[in-house]
PDB file of C-alpha atoms in Angstrom:
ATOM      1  CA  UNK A   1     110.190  84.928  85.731  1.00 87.00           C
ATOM      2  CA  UNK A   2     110.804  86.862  88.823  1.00 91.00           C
ATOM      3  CA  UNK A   3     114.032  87.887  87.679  1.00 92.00           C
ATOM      4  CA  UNK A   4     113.032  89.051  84.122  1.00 93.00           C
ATOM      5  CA  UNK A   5     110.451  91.128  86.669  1.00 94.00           C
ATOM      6  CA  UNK A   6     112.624  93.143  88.615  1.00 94.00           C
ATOM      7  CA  UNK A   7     115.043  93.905  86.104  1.00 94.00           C
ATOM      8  CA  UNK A   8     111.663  95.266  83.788  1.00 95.00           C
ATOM      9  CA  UNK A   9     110.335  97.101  86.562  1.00 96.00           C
ATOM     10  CA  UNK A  10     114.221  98.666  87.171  1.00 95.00           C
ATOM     11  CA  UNK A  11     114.288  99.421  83.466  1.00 96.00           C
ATOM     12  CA  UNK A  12     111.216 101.170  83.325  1.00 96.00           C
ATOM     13  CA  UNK A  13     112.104 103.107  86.713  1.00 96.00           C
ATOM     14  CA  UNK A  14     115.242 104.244  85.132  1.00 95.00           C
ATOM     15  CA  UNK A  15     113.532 105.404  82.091  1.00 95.00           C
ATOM     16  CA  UNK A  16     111.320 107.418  84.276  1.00 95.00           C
ATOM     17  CA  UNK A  17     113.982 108.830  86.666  1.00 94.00           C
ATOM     18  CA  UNK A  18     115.443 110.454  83.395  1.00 95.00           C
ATOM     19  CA  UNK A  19     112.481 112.864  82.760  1.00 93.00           C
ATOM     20  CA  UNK A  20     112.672 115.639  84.566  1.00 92.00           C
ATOM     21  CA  UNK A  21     108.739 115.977  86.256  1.00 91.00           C
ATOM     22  CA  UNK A  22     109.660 112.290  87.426  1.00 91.00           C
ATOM     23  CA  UNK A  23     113.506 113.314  88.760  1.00 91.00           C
ATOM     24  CA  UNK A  24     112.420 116.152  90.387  1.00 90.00           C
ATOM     25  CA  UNK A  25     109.735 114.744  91.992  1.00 89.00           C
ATOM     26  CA  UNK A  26     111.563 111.299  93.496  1.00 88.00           C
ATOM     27  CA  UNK A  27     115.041 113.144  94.062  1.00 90.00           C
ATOM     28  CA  UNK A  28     113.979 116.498  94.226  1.00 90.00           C
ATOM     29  CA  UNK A  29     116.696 117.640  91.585  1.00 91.00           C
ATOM     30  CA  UNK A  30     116.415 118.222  87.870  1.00 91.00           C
ATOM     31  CA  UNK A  31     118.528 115.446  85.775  1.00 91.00           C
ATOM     32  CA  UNK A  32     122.160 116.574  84.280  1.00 93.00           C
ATOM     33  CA  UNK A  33     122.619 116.105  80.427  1.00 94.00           C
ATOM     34  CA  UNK A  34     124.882 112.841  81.574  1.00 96.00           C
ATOM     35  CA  UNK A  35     122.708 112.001  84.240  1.00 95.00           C
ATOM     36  CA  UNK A  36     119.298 111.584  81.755  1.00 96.00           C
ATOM     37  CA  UNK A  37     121.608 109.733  79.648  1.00 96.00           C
ATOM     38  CA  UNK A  38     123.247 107.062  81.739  1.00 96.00           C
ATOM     39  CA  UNK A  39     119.229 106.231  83.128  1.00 96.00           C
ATOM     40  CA  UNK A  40     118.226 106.062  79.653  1.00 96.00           C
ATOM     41  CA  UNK A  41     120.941 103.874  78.957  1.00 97.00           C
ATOM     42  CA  UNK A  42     120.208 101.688  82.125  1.00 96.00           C
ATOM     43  CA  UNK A  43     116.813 101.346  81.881  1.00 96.00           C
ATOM     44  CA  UNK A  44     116.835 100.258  77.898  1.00 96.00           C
ATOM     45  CA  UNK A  45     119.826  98.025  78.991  1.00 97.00           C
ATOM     46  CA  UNK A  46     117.867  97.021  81.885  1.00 95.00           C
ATOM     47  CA  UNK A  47     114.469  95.774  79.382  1.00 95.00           C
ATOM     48  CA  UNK A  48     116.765  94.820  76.732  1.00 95.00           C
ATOM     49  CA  UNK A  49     118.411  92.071  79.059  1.00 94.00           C
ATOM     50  CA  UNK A  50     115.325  90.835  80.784  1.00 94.00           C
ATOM     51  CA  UNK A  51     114.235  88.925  77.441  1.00 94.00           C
ATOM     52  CA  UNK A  52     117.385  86.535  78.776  1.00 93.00           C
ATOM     53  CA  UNK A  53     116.309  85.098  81.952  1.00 91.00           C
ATOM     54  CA  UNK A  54     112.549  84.771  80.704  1.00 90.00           C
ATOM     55  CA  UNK A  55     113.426  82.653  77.373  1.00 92.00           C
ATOM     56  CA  UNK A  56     115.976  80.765  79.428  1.00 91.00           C
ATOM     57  CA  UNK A  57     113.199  79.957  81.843  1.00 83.00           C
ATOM     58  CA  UNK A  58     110.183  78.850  79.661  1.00 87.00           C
ATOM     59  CA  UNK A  59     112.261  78.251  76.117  1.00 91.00           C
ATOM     60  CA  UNK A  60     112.343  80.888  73.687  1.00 94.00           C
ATOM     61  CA  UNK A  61     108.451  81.135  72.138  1.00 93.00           C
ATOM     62  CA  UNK A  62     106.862  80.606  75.455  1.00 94.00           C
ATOM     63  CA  UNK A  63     109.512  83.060  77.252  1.00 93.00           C
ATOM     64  CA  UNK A  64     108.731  85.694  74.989  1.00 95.00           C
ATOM     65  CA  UNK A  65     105.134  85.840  75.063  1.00 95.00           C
ATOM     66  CA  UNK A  66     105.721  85.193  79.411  1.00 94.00           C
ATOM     67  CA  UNK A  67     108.282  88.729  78.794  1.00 95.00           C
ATOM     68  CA  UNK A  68     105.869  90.760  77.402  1.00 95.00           C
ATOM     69  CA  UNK A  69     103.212  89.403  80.047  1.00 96.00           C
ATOM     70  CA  UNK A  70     105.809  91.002  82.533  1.00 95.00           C
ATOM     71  CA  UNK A  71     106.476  94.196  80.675  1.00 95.00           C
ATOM     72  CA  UNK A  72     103.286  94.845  80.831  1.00 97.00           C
ATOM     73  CA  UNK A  73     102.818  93.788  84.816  1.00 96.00           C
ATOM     74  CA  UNK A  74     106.132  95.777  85.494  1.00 96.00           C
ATOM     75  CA  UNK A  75     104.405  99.141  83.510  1.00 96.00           C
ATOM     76  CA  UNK A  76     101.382  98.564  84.686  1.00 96.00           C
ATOM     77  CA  UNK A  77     102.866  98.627  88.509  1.00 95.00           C
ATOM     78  CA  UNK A  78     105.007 101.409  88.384  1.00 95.00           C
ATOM     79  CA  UNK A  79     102.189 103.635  86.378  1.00 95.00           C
ATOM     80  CA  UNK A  80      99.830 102.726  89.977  1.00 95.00           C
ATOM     81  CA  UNK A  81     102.324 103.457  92.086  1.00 94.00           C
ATOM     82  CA  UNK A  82     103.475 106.948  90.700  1.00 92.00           C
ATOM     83  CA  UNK A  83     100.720 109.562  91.426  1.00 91.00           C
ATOM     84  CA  UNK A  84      99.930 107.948  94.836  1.00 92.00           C
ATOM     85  CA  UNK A  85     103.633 106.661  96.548  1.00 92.00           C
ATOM     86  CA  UNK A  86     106.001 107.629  93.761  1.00 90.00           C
ATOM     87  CA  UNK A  87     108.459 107.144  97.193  1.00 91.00           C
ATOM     88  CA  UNK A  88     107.456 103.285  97.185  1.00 94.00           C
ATOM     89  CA  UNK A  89     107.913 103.022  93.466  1.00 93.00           C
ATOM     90  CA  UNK A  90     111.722 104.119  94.066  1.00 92.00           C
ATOM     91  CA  UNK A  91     112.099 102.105  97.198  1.00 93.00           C
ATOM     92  CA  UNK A  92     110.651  98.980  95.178  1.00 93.00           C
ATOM     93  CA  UNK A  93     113.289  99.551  92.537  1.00 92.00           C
ATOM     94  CA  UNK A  94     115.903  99.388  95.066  1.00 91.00           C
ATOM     95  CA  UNK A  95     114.811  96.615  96.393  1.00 93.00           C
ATOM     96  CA  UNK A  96     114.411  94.694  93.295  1.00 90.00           C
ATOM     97  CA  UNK A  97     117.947  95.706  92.093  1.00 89.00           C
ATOM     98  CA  UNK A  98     119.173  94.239  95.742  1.00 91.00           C
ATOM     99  CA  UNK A  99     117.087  90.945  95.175  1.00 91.00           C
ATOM    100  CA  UNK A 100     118.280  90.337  91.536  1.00 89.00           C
ATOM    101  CA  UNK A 101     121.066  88.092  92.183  1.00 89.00           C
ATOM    102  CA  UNK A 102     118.946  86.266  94.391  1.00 89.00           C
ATOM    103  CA  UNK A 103     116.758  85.628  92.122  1.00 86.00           C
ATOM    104  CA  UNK A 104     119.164  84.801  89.309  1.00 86.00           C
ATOM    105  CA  UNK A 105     120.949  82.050  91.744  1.00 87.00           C
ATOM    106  CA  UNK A 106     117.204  80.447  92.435  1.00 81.00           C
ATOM    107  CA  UNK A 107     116.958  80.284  87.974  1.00 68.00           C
ATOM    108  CA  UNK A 108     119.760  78.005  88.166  1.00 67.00           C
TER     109      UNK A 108
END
């Protein structure tokens, strides 16, 4: 479950880093055109592909109800972090982009 966690939180940071308040006020820069779209991309990519190590984890019915558990942790998270260290909630991202592989050698 970990790893369906940080790639969730990632997604959901990447669909955030492609609005413009949220761009400009983590990287002090408004988005380009190609920019917004490669996040967008990413983070629905990102989401999209975390449904993979959850059902491989806990079997398909159980994994999915345990992925939406951690959608909603992941959302939940990043929404807290935002208006009071919107700096953490990018370093976290990082970080759990760095620890991913990690945690996909401890699934197996």
């Amino acid at each position: 479950m970990l790893l369906a966690l940080l790639m969730c939180y990632a997604g959901f940071t990447a669909l955030c880093l492609s609005t413009d308040r949220h761009h400009g006020e983590l990287l002090h820069s408004k988005p380009s055109p190609v920019r917004r779209l490669t996040l967008r991309t990413a983070g629905g990519l990102l989401l999209g592909l975390s449904t993979g190590p959850a059902t491989v984890a806990s079997g398909l019915a159980q994994g999915l109800v345990e992925w939406c558990a951690v959608l909603m942790l992941s959302a939940l998270l990043l929404v807290l972090l935002l208006p009071y260290r919107p700096r953490l909630a990018l370093i976290l991202a990082g970080v759990g982009l760095l620890a991913s592989p990690v945690a996909a050698f401890a699934l197996f």
